[in-house]
Amino acid sequence: MYNHRSRSQLSYYHLASEGESNQLPKTMRQTPSFFSRDSQPDTAEKHERIARYYRLLALMREGLWWLNAQGKTVEVTSQMANLLGYKREEVLKTSLFDFLEPAVSVTVQQYWENSKRGIQGNWKVEFTCKNGSISLLCMSVFPLFDRQDSFLGVLAIAHPQTSSTLTSNRSSFLALQERQNQLNAIVTNTSDSILIVDRNGQICFANPAATKLFDRKLEELLGSDLGVPVVREETAEIQLLGGKGKLGIGEMRVAPAVWQGKSVYVVSVRDITDRRQTEDALRESEERFRQLAENIQDVFWLFCPETKQWLYVSPAYESIWGESRDRLYNHPHSWMEHIHPQERELVENWVDRKWCHEPSSLEYRLVGEDNEIRWIWHRTFPVKNSQGEVYRVVGIAEDISDRKFAQEQLRHDTLHDALTDLPNRNLFMERVERALKRSERHAEYLFAVLFLDLDRFKIVNDSLGHLVGDKLLVSIARSLEKILRSSDTVARLGGDEFTILLEDIESYQDAVQIAERIRQALCAPYQVEGHEVFSTVSIGIAMNSNGYTRPEQLLRDADLAMYRAKELGKSRYAIFDQAMHAPALKLLKIENDLRRAIWAEKPKYPVSYVEASEFLLYYQPIININTYELTGFEALVRWRHPYRGLLSPGEFIPIAEETGLIVDLGNIVLRQACQQMRLWQQQISPDLSLRMSVNLSGKQLRDDSILEDLDRILAETGLPGHFLTLELTESMLMDNPEAVTNILLQLRKRSVQLSIDDFGTGYSSLSYLHSFPVNTLKIDKSFVSQIQPDRNHQHLNLPERAEIVRTIITLAHTLGMDVVAEGVETQSQLQQLKQLHCEKAQGYFFSQPLDVKAATDRVFSHYR
Ligand code: C2E
Ligand code: CA
Ligand code: CA
């Protein structure tokens, strides 16, 4: 218990004279200068001096008690021991804390901590005396430090006159003490700052939170001036100047109190900087939210599911729902009254099932005062509290009427004819398909498709103008609607063609009767723009009895029947029978269709009649044999027939040539091909080194307007002539060599290149060849397919046909022409052609003819 070493350390100090005080360590200087470091040697004189001090001390009435850093007694005077009811020797062996009840010990421990921090204090301590009584002692306590500022213990001076014995009610004392400890603990540990300020405004107590809040040491705070607080019993906000000039906000509360016998103010300060910042941020975001909600065009809703009340509804509600918000606040269900009656139940279910459970949305209609319909898209989101319970529902209702109507319009447009507003081909086909399906399920279900074509429309249109033509078509559309039942469908396919679907008829006689009624009704003249116009109609009828599976088949046959009706003298109807599929009629039909399709592209024909060109081009790459580079394309026409699908040139070019329609068709092809090449040039580069080859037929070459047409097309598409190659056949050259040569020279003047197609198949007169200004020979694929090289003697053993190829190539080169091999399908053919110095090749080995998109990809990949 007693430690000799620590005692000798303590003896290092002695009561100092005034003059030595400035040598004390900093902390000691703040205490009265009883002690100072001993700088003198350990002499007899020094011992004498100490002895004198002790005698002096013995005379003092005050008790003197030296305690080391652990609270153990180093030295004690008899007076002190007396005050505790012990003998000096007894006290010497003890610690301060041996005289304290545990409750008191807690308090003293806190005093002790203060001493360690260098704070001198006046302690009031209840000691437990030897006889068990409690003695209240007032002690002045001075902390002691060594040179290194480490705590050595304290010197306590007890004042005997304050001593009082509190034995009368020990248990109540202890209870009191315990309460005081609790209070201490609260004051020490609370996050609020607590200060005690005396009547002069000086701080005489500060808890740890206060030192932290003011960012000062306790000893700096104690004794410093806070000022006399004026606020009593209510809170006030004060600005806090923390360390590093940081500003904060405190909430101050002041209460008068009595402390250590003095009347003081208890000042508590709570740091509300964070709270205030949060409040400010919240207020700001609330303001932003309000601004937003008040100004958006959507309705913003806040709903309390518990009370079923609206907490907030934005002003847009009034304009969209046409009802004041006050009414809604008073009758929370009133928004439902405006919902379309057919959808009210749906919405109610939605509210019940979804709102409080998951984010959801619903589209519904509102009915306005004047029965005006509005489409609403309403989204809701449940908001949960920290316990996971939904306590709010947020909603956003958007008026999507415009979008909805635009969608409906778009859908309507894709299924209706713009001129007459009748269903178009797409919708008609949909309906026929539905009828077909129904007839599969119900054998007794009968329907018929009527195909109508006006007999004189072209004349009306050409003579009176398309404005009159348009009006006539609209009038006829309205007449047809009037004649038919609402369950039937009248559609306009384009041009002057109408189709009718007669559903659920009793017998085929019904269809015939309706056709006849239509025919008669349309015979009557129409008044259009001051003109009396009339046009008879030819009608073809197809019944669904022929085992049809696709709607196009019905349309095709009704069309054929209509064609027969026209053939029989127009203004009549014909019912389809299988005999109509006879080749002769079909050819005539194709001619008729071709005529219509070509006619539809004539510029003078109103745009509204043309859905899209029925003719489209495929492009077959022409490749440089040596470099494999793309050098151009050959344009090959296809016909997208309205009912028969994509037709290849073999199915219609011969008819077109025979009927002379090839001239118009040729111009359609030439225009599209030039346009496409020009487009690629614009997309990539104006001097794209690709050529477009276009097939020319004999009739075109002999047509008087060929040069005029070509010039117009080149001018209108903007394609320079040298990017165009025209392909001619040998037979075309031989027909009238002088006239042809003249035309060819005119073409060459425009820098247009010329090539001879299918070379070798005609009765070619090689001797004439040199007299034509031709750039290229295209070797027909029938020769190319014959090249079968011998593996061992590749160039020695060529078959005879291959020898012809060699001759052609040599001849071409002699005449300064280059050679394109057509129909190259294999690597070995290519190999041969290369050896024969053929320049270019075209064929499935490189590529099939490509549609626009694929050809465009090819061009782009070539120039990447
Ligand atoms: P063409 O001018 O000799 O065109 C080449 C034909 O051969 C094309 O048939 C093409 O698809 C096909 N072909 C290409 N590479 C190969 C191959 O490797 N093997 C085989 N077996 N065939 C290949 P398409 O497109 O059916 O054209 C047929 C004919 O129709 C053309 O023969 C041409 O005479 C004519 N034609 C096509 N478009 C037009 C046009 O716009 N105007 C005129 N007047 N005639 C055209
Ligand atoms: Ca060709
Ligand atoms: Ca050819």
PDB file of N, CA and C in Angstrom, residues 206-285:
ATOM      1  N   ALA A 206     -18.836  24.015 -16.208  1.00  0.00           N
ATOM      2  CA  ALA A 206     -19.122  23.642 -17.595  1.00  0.00           C
ATOM      3  C   ALA A 206     -18.996  22.135 -17.710  1.00  0.00           C
ATOM      4  N   ASN A 207     -19.966  21.469 -18.293  1.00  0.00           N
ATOM      5  CA  ASN A 207     -19.866  20.011 -18.466  1.00  0.00           C
ATOM      6  C   ASN A 207     -19.043  19.691 -19.726  1.00  0.00           C
ATOM      7  N   PRO A 208     -18.655  18.429 -19.921  1.00  0.00           N
ATOM      8  CA  PRO A 208     -17.801  18.085 -21.082  1.00  0.00           C
ATOM      9  C   PRO A 208     -18.422  18.516 -22.418  1.00  0.00           C
ATOM     10  N   ALA A 209     -19.772  18.413 -22.515  1.00  0.00           N
ATOM     11  CA  ALA A 209     -20.397  18.795 -23.784  1.00  0.00           C
ATOM     12  C   ALA A 209     -20.143  20.271 -24.087  1.00  0.00           C
ATOM     13  N   ALA A 210     -20.097  21.108 -23.000  1.00  0.00           N
ATOM     14  CA  ALA A 210     -19.879  22.537 -23.203  1.00  0.00           C
ATOM     15  C   ALA A 210     -18.468  22.800 -23.721  1.00  0.00           C
ATOM     16  N   THR A 211     -17.494  22.089 -23.164  1.00  0.00           N
ATOM     17  CA  THR A 211     -16.117  22.315 -23.635  1.00  0.00           C
ATOM     18  C   THR A 211     -16.017  21.935 -25.105  1.00  0.00           C
ATOM     19  N   LYS A 212     -16.780  20.894 -25.458  1.00  0.00           N
ATOM     20  CA  LYS A 212     -16.743  20.466 -26.851  1.00  0.00           C
ATOM     21  C   LYS A 212     -17.442  21.492 -27.741  1.00  0.00           C
ATOM     22  N   LEU A 213     -18.589  21.948 -27.281  1.00  0.00           N
ATOM     23  CA  LEU A 213     -19.369  22.879 -28.103  1.00  0.00           C
ATOM     24  C   LEU A 213     -18.578  24.169 -28.344  1.00  0.00           C
ATOM     25  N   PHE A 214     -17.959  24.684 -27.276  1.00  0.00           N
ATOM     26  CA  PHE A 214     -17.241  25.963 -27.437  1.00  0.00           C
ATOM     27  C   PHE A 214     -15.805  25.737 -27.904  1.00  0.00           C
ATOM     28  N   ASP A 215     -15.448  24.471 -27.977  1.00  0.00           N
ATOM     29  CA  ASP A 215     -14.123  24.103 -28.443  1.00  0.00           C
ATOM     30  C   ASP A 215     -13.034  24.793 -27.607  1.00  0.00           C
ATOM     31  N   ARG A 216     -13.250  24.808 -26.306  1.00  0.00           N
ATOM     32  CA  ARG A 216     -12.237  25.365 -25.381  1.00  0.00           C
ATOM     33  C   ARG A 216     -11.943  24.322 -24.326  1.00  0.00           C
ATOM     34  N   LYS A 217     -10.776  24.499 -23.706  1.00  0.00           N
ATOM     35  CA  LYS A 217     -10.482  23.639 -22.554  1.00  0.00           C
ATOM     36  C   LYS A 217     -11.318  24.102 -21.384  1.00  0.00           C
ATOM     37  N   LEU A 218     -11.555  23.182 -20.457  1.00  0.00           N
ATOM     38  CA  LEU A 218     -12.404  23.527 -19.321  1.00  0.00           C
ATOM     39  C   LEU A 218     -11.827  24.721 -18.566  1.00  0.00           C
ATOM     40  N   GLU A 219     -10.496  24.680 -18.348  1.00  0.00           N
ATOM     41  CA  GLU A 219      -9.908  25.757 -17.556  1.00  0.00           C
ATOM     42  C   GLU A 219      -9.986  27.106 -18.276  1.00  0.00           C
ATOM     43  N   GLU A 220     -10.082  27.051 -19.593  1.00  0.00           N
ATOM     44  CA  GLU A 220     -10.264  28.307 -20.337  1.00  0.00           C
ATOM     45  C   GLU A 220     -11.677  28.836 -20.127  1.00  0.00           C
ATOM     46  N   LEU A 221     -12.599  27.879 -20.077  1.00  0.00           N
ATOM     47  CA  LEU A 221     -13.991  28.290 -19.930  1.00  0.00           C
ATOM     48  C   LEU A 221     -14.268  28.842 -18.547  1.00  0.00           C
ATOM     49  N   LEU A 222     -13.774  28.092 -17.543  1.00  0.00           N
ATOM     50  CA  LEU A 222     -14.092  28.471 -16.161  1.00  0.00           C
ATOM     51  C   LEU A 222     -13.534  29.863 -15.899  1.00  0.00           C
ATOM     52  N   GLY A 223     -14.375  30.694 -15.322  1.00  0.00           N
ATOM     53  CA  GLY A 223     -13.945  32.059 -15.015  1.00  0.00           C
ATOM     54  C   GLY A 223     -14.090  32.993 -16.197  1.00  0.00           C
ATOM     55  N   SER A 224     -14.275  32.446 -17.381  1.00  0.00           N
ATOM     56  CA  SER A 224     -14.415  33.370 -18.510  1.00  0.00           C
ATOM     57  C   SER A 224     -15.836  33.929 -18.538  1.00  0.00           C
ATOM     58  N   ASP A 225     -15.994  34.978 -19.307  1.00  0.00           N
ATOM     59  CA  ASP A 225     -17.211  35.760 -19.263  1.00  0.00           C
ATOM     60  C   ASP A 225     -18.214  35.282 -20.301  1.00  0.00           C
ATOM     61  N   LEU A 226     -19.359  34.864 -19.866  1.00  0.00           N
ATOM     62  CA  LEU A 226     -20.374  34.497 -20.857  1.00  0.00           C
ATOM     63  C   LEU A 226     -21.338  35.671 -21.035  1.00  0.00           C
ATOM     64  N   GLY A 227     -21.376  36.533 -20.011  1.00  0.00           N
ATOM     65  CA  GLY A 227     -22.357  37.615 -20.013  1.00  0.00           C
ATOM     66  C   GLY A 227     -23.566  37.182 -19.221  1.00  0.00           C
ATOM     67  N   VAL A 228     -24.348  38.137 -18.780  1.00  0.00           N
ATOM     68  CA  VAL A 228     -25.527  37.807 -17.977  1.00  0.00           C
ATOM     69  C   VAL A 228     -26.670  37.483 -18.929  1.00  0.00           C
ATOM     70  N   PRO A 229     -27.129  36.259 -18.885  1.00  0.00           N
ATOM     71  CA  PRO A 229     -28.192  35.883 -19.826  1.00  0.00           C
ATOM     72  C   PRO A 229     -29.474  36.630 -19.502  1.00  0.00           C
ATOM     73  N   VAL A 230     -30.141  37.113 -20.555  1.00  0.00           N
ATOM     74  CA  VAL A 230     -31.373  37.859 -20.320  1.00  0.00           C
ATOM     75  C   VAL A 230     -32.599  37.003 -20.503  1.00  0.00           C
ATOM     76  N   VAL A 231     -32.404  35.908 -21.245  1.00  0.00           N
ATOM     77  CA  VAL A 231     -33.576  35.087 -21.528  1.00  0.00           C
ATOM     78  C   VAL A 231     -33.837  34.184 -20.342  1.00  0.00           C
ATOM     79  N   ARG A 232     -35.066  34.170 -19.903  1.00  0.00           N
ATOM     80  CA  ARG A 232     -35.375  33.303 -18.771  1.00  0.00           C
ATOM     81  C   ARG A 232     -36.432  32.274 -19.165  1.00  0.00           C
ATOM     82  N   GLU A 233     -36.210  31.087 -18.785  1.00  0.00           N
ATOM     83  CA  GLU A 233     -37.224  30.041 -18.858  1.00  0.00           C
ATOM     84  C   GLU A 233     -37.773  29.783 -20.261  1.00  0.00           C
ATOM     85  N   GLU A 234     -37.187  30.383 -21.258  1.00  0.00           N
ATOM     86  CA  GLU A 234     -37.667  30.052 -22.595  1.00  0.00           C
ATOM     87  C   GLU A 234     -36.449  29.967 -23.508  1.00  0.00           C
ATOM     88  N   THR A 235     -36.652  29.368 -24.678  1.00  0.00           N
ATOM     89  CA  THR A 235     -35.483  29.137 -25.524  1.00  0.00           C
ATOM     90  C   THR A 235     -35.203  30.344 -26.392  1.00  0.00           C
ATOM     91  N   ALA A 236     -33.929  30.487 -26.697  1.00  0.00           N
ATOM     92  CA  ALA A 236     -33.524  31.524 -27.635  1.00  0.00           C
ATOM     93  C   ALA A 236     -32.423  30.934 -28.497  1.00  0.00           C
ATOM     94  N   GLU A 237     -32.342  31.427 -29.698  1.00  0.00           N
ATOM     95  CA  GLU A 237     -31.279  30.907 -30.560  1.00  0.00           C
ATOM     96  C   GLU A 237     -30.066  31.801 -30.468  1.00  0.00           C
ATOM     97  N   ILE A 238     -28.906  31.197 -30.368  1.00  0.00           N
ATOM     98  CA  ILE A 238     -27.695  32.007 -30.350  1.00  0.00           C
ATOM     99  C   ILE A 238     -26.745  31.484 -31.413  1.00  0.00           C
ATOM    100  N   GLN A 239     -25.913  32.367 -31.854  1.00  0.00           N
ATOM    101  CA  GLN A 239     -24.894  31.938 -32.818  1.00  0.00           C
ATOM    102  C   GLN A 239     -23.700  31.441 -32.050  1.00  0.00           C
ATOM    103  N   LEU A 240     -23.149  30.354 -32.503  1.00  0.00           N
ATOM    104  CA  LEU A 240     -22.000  29.766 -31.819  1.00  0.00           C
ATOM    105  C   LEU A 240     -20.775  29.967 -32.684  1.00  0.00           C
ATOM    106  N   LEU A 241     -19.734  30.428 -32.024  1.00  0.00           N
ATOM    107  CA  LEU A 241     -18.492  30.547 -32.770  1.00  0.00           C
ATOM    108  C   LEU A 241     -17.583  29.435 -32.280  1.00  0.00           C
ATOM    109  N   GLY A 242     -17.526  28.363 -33.023  1.00  0.00           N
ATOM    110  CA  GLY A 242     -16.723  27.221 -32.615  1.00  0.00           C
ATOM    111  C   GLY A 242     -15.276  27.424 -33.012  1.00  0.00           C
ATOM    112  N   GLY A 243     -14.494  26.365 -32.905  1.00  0.00           N
ATOM    113  CA  GLY A 243     -13.090  26.442 -33.301  1.00  0.00           C
ATOM    114  C   GLY A 243     -12.985  26.691 -34.793  1.00  0.00           C
ATOM    115  N   LYS A 244     -11.877  27.196 -35.231  1.00  0.00           N
ATOM    116  CA  LYS A 244     -11.594  27.491 -36.647  1.00  0.00           C
ATOM    117  C   LYS A 244     -12.667  28.394 -37.257  1.00  0.00           C
ATOM    118  N   GLY A 245     -13.282  29.215 -36.430  1.00  0.00           N
ATOM    119  CA  GLY A 245     -14.238  30.212 -36.938  1.00  0.00           C
ATOM    120  C   GLY A 245     -15.511  29.613 -37.495  1.00  0.00           C
ATOM    121  N   LYS A 246     -15.731  28.324 -37.153  1.00  0.00           N
ATOM    122  CA  LYS A 246     -16.918  27.691 -37.704  1.00  0.00           C
ATOM    123  C   LYS A 246     -18.165  28.213 -36.999  1.00  0.00           C
ATOM    124  N   LEU A 247     -19.146  28.583 -37.800  1.00  0.00           N
ATOM    125  CA  LEU A 247     -20.362  29.124 -37.216  1.00  0.00           C
ATOM    126  C   LEU A 247     -21.391  28.021 -37.010  1.00  0.00           C
ATOM    127  N   GLY A 248     -22.065  28.114 -35.893  1.00  0.00           N
ATOM    128  CA  GLY A 248     -23.126  27.145 -35.680  1.00  0.00           C
ATOM    129  C   GLY A 248     -24.306  27.845 -35.036  1.00  0.00           C
ATOM    130  N   ILE A 249     -25.349  27.072 -34.816  1.00  0.00           N
ATOM    131  CA  ILE A 249     -26.524  27.660 -34.180  1.00  0.00           C
ATOM    132  C   ILE A 249     -26.852  26.854 -32.941  1.00  0.00           C
ATOM    133  N   GLY A 250     -27.067  27.553 -31.850  1.00  0.00           N
ATOM    134  CA  GLY A 250     -27.395  26.878 -30.602  1.00  0.00           C
ATOM    135  C   GLY A 250     -28.762  27.309 -30.113  1.00  0.00           C
ATOM    136  N   GLU A 251     -29.389  26.397 -29.395  1.00  0.00           N
ATOM    137  CA  GLU A 251     -30.674  26.757 -28.794  1.00  0.00           C
ATOM    138  C   GLU A 251     -30.411  26.876 -27.293  1.00  0.00           C
ATOM    139  N   MET A 252     -30.626  28.071 -26.746  1.00  0.00           N
ATOM    140  CA  MET A 252     -30.215  28.320 -25.364  1.00  0.00           C
ATOM    141  C   MET A 252     -31.441  28.415 -24.471  1.00  0.00           C
ATOM    142  N   ARG A 253     -31.277  27.823 -23.287  1.00  0.00           N
ATOM    143  CA  ARG A 253     -32.358  27.916 -22.290  1.00  0.00           C
ATOM    144  C   ARG A 253     -31.696  28.325 -20.968  1.00  0.00           C
ATOM    145  N   VAL A 254     -32.283  29.266 -20.292  1.00  0.00           N
ATOM    146  CA  VAL A 254     -31.663  29.788 -19.065  1.00  0.00           C
ATOM    147  C   VAL A 254     -32.641  29.649 -17.898  1.00  0.00           C
ATOM    148  N   ALA A 255     -32.122  29.150 -16.777  1.00  0.00           N
ATOM    149  CA  ALA A 255     -32.972  29.084 -15.588  1.00  0.00           C
ATOM    150  C   ALA A 255     -32.169  29.542 -14.378  1.00  0.00           C
ATOM    151  N   PRO A 256     -32.764  30.355 -13.531  1.00  0.00           N
ATOM    152  CA  PRO A 256     -32.056  30.755 -12.312  1.00  0.00           C
ATOM    153  C   PRO A 256     -31.996  29.583 -11.338  1.00  0.00           C
ATOM    154  N   ALA A 257     -30.913  29.501 -10.577  1.00  0.00           N
ATOM    155  CA  ALA A 257     -30.774  28.389  -9.646  1.00  0.00           C
ATOM    156  C   ALA A 257     -29.849  28.819  -8.517  1.00  0.00           C
ATOM    157  N   VAL A 258     -29.781  27.975  -7.497  1.00  0.00           N
ATOM    158  CA  VAL A 258     -28.810  28.218  -6.427  1.00  0.00           C
ATOM    159  C   VAL A 258     -27.766  27.122  -6.517  1.00  0.00           C
ATOM    160  N   TRP A 259     -26.523  27.483  -6.527  1.00  0.00           N
ATOM    161  CA  TRP A 259     -25.444  26.506  -6.691  1.00  0.00           C
ATOM    162  C   TRP A 259     -24.329  26.865  -5.752  1.00  0.00           C
ATOM    163  N   GLN A 260     -23.984  25.933  -4.904  1.00  0.00           N
ATOM    164  CA  GLN A 260     -22.966  26.122  -3.877  1.00  0.00           C
ATOM    165  C   GLN A 260     -23.261  27.385  -3.083  1.00  0.00           C
ATOM    166  N   GLY A 261     -24.553  27.533  -2.772  1.00  0.00           N
ATOM    167  CA  GLY A 261     -24.969  28.628  -1.917  1.00  0.00           C
ATOM    168  C   GLY A 261     -25.099  29.951  -2.637  1.00  0.00           C
ATOM    169  N   LYS A 262     -24.709  29.984  -3.893  1.00  0.00           N
ATOM    170  CA  LYS A 262     -24.810  31.260  -4.615  1.00  0.00           C
ATOM    171  C   LYS A 262     -25.982  31.189  -5.575  1.00  0.00           C
ATOM    172  N   SER A 263     -26.585  32.345  -5.840  1.00  0.00           N
ATOM    173  CA  SER A 263     -27.612  32.307  -6.877  1.00  0.00           C
ATOM    174  C   SER A 263     -26.945  32.490  -8.237  1.00  0.00           C
ATOM    175  N   VAL A 264     -27.289  31.597  -9.130  1.00  0.00           N
ATOM    176  CA  VAL A 264     -26.619  31.513 -10.440  1.00  0.00           C
ATOM    177  C   VAL A 264     -27.668  31.329 -11.533  1.00  0.00           C
ATOM    178  N   TYR A 265     -27.179  31.277 -12.762  1.00  0.00           N
ATOM    179  CA  TYR A 265     -28.034  30.867 -13.878  1.00  0.00           C
ATOM    180  C   TYR A 265     -27.520  29.538 -14.404  1.00  0.00           C
ATOM    181  N   VAL A 266     -28.447  28.631 -14.610  1.00  0.00           N
ATOM    182  CA  VAL A 266     -28.070  27.401 -15.322  1.00  0.00           C
ATOM    183  C   VAL A 266     -28.402  27.650 -16.797  1.00  0.00           C
ATOM    184  N   VAL A 267     -27.359  27.562 -17.576  1.00  0.00           N
ATOM    185  CA  VAL A 267     -27.545  27.828 -19.003  1.00  0.00           C
ATOM    186  C   VAL A 267     -27.340  26.514 -19.759  1.00  0.00           C
ATOM    187  N   SER A 268     -28.341  26.077 -20.463  1.00  0.00           N
ATOM    188  CA  SER A 268     -28.111  24.879 -21.283  1.00  0.00           C
ATOM    189  C   SER A 268     -28.173  25.286 -22.748  1.00  0.00           C
ATOM    190  N   VAL A 269     -27.230  24.781 -23.495  1.00  0.00           N
ATOM    191  CA  VAL A 269     -27.157  25.121 -24.920  1.00  0.00           C
ATOM    192  C   VAL A 269     -27.157  23.836 -25.721  1.00  0.00           C
ATOM    193  N   ARG A 270     -28.051  23.775 -26.653  1.00  0.00           N
ATOM    194  CA  ARG A 270     -28.110  22.577 -27.502  1.00  0.00           C
ATOM    195  C   ARG A 270     -27.672  22.984 -28.902  1.00  0.00           C
ATOM    196  N   ASP A 271     -26.754  22.185 -29.461  1.00  0.00           N
ATOM    197  CA  ASP A 271     -26.265  22.487 -30.821  1.00  0.00           C
ATOM    198  C   ASP A 271     -27.326  22.034 -31.827  1.00  0.00           C
ATOM    199  N   ILE A 272     -27.948  23.014 -32.454  1.00  0.00           N
ATOM    200  CA  ILE A 272     -28.995  22.639 -33.426  1.00  0.00           C
ATOM    201  C   ILE A 272     -28.556  22.962 -34.854  1.00  0.00           C
ATOM    202  N   THR A 273     -27.228  23.095 -35.033  1.00  0.00           N
ATOM    203  CA  THR A 273     -26.729  23.427 -36.379  1.00  0.00           C
ATOM    204  C   THR A 273     -27.218  22.414 -37.417  1.00  0.00           C
ATOM    205  N   ASP A 274     -27.024  21.128 -37.078  1.00  0.00           N
ATOM    206  CA  ASP A 274     -27.410  20.077 -38.035  1.00  0.00           C
ATOM    207  C   ASP A 274     -28.915  20.097 -38.275  1.00  0.00           C
ATOM    208  N   ARG A 275     -29.635  20.227 -37.124  1.00  0.00           N
ATOM    209  CA  ARG A 275     -31.089  20.201 -37.242  1.00  0.00           C
ATOM    210  C   ARG A 275     -31.553  21.355 -38.112  1.00  0.00           C
ATOM    211  N   ARG A 276     -30.931  22.521 -37.868  1.00  0.00           N
ATOM    212  CA  ARG A 276     -31.336  23.707 -38.614  1.00  0.00           C
ATOM    213  C   ARG A 276     -31.024  23.535 -40.104  1.00  0.00           C
ATOM    214  N   GLN A 277     -29.852  22.938 -40.378  1.00  0.00           N
ATOM    215  CA  GLN A 277     -29.502  22.713 -41.782  1.00  0.00           C
ATOM    216  C   GLN A 277     -30.497  21.775 -42.440  1.00  0.00           C
ATOM    217  N   THR A 278     -30.847  20.713 -41.711  1.00  0.00           N
ATOM    218  CA  THR A 278     -31.816  19.768 -42.252  1.00  0.00           C
ATOM    219  C   THR A 278     -33.147  20.462 -42.485  1.00  0.00           C
ATOM    220  N   GLU A 279     -33.526  21.296 -41.464  1.00  0.00           N
ATOM    221  CA  GLU A 279     -34.801  22.015 -41.604  1.00  0.00           C
ATOM    222  C   GLU A 279     -34.788  22.934 -42.818  1.00  0.00           C
ATOM    223  N   ASP A 280     -33.654  23.627 -42.984  1.00  0.00           N
ATOM    224  CA  ASP A 280     -33.538  24.550 -44.116  1.00  0.00           C
ATOM    225  C   ASP A 280     -33.629  23.788 -45.434  1.00  0.00           C
ATOM    226  N   ALA A 281     -32.902  22.671 -45.476  1.00  0.00           N
ATOM    227  CA  ALA A 281     -32.900  21.879 -46.708  1.00  0.00           C
ATOM    228  C   ALA A 281     -34.308  21.373 -46.996  1.00  0.00           C
ATOM    229  N   LEU A 282     -34.971  20.955 -45.911  1.00  0.00           N
ATOM    230  CA  LEU A 282     -36.328  20.432 -46.058  1.00  0.00           C
ATOM    231  C   LEU A 282     -37.259  21.523 -46.561  1.00  0.00           C
ATOM    232  N   ARG A 283     -37.118  22.711 -45.956  1.00  0.00           N
ATOM    233  CA  ARG A 283     -37.983  23.816 -46.345  1.00  0.00           C
ATOM    234  C   ARG A 283     -37.741  24.147 -47.824  1.00  0.00           C
ATOM    235  N   GLU A 284     -36.464  24.145 -48.193  1.00  0.00           N
ATOM    236  CA  GLU A 284     -36.117  24.477 -49.560  1.00  0.00           C
ATOM    237  C   GLU A 284     -36.700  23.438 -50.523  1.00  0.00           C
ATOM    238  N   SER A 285     -36.552  22.161 -50.141  1.00  0.00           N
ATOM    239  CA  SER A 285     -37.039  21.131 -51.071  1.00  0.00           C
ATOM    240  C   SER A 285     -38.561  21.133 -51.101  1.00  0.00           C
TER     241      SER A 285
END
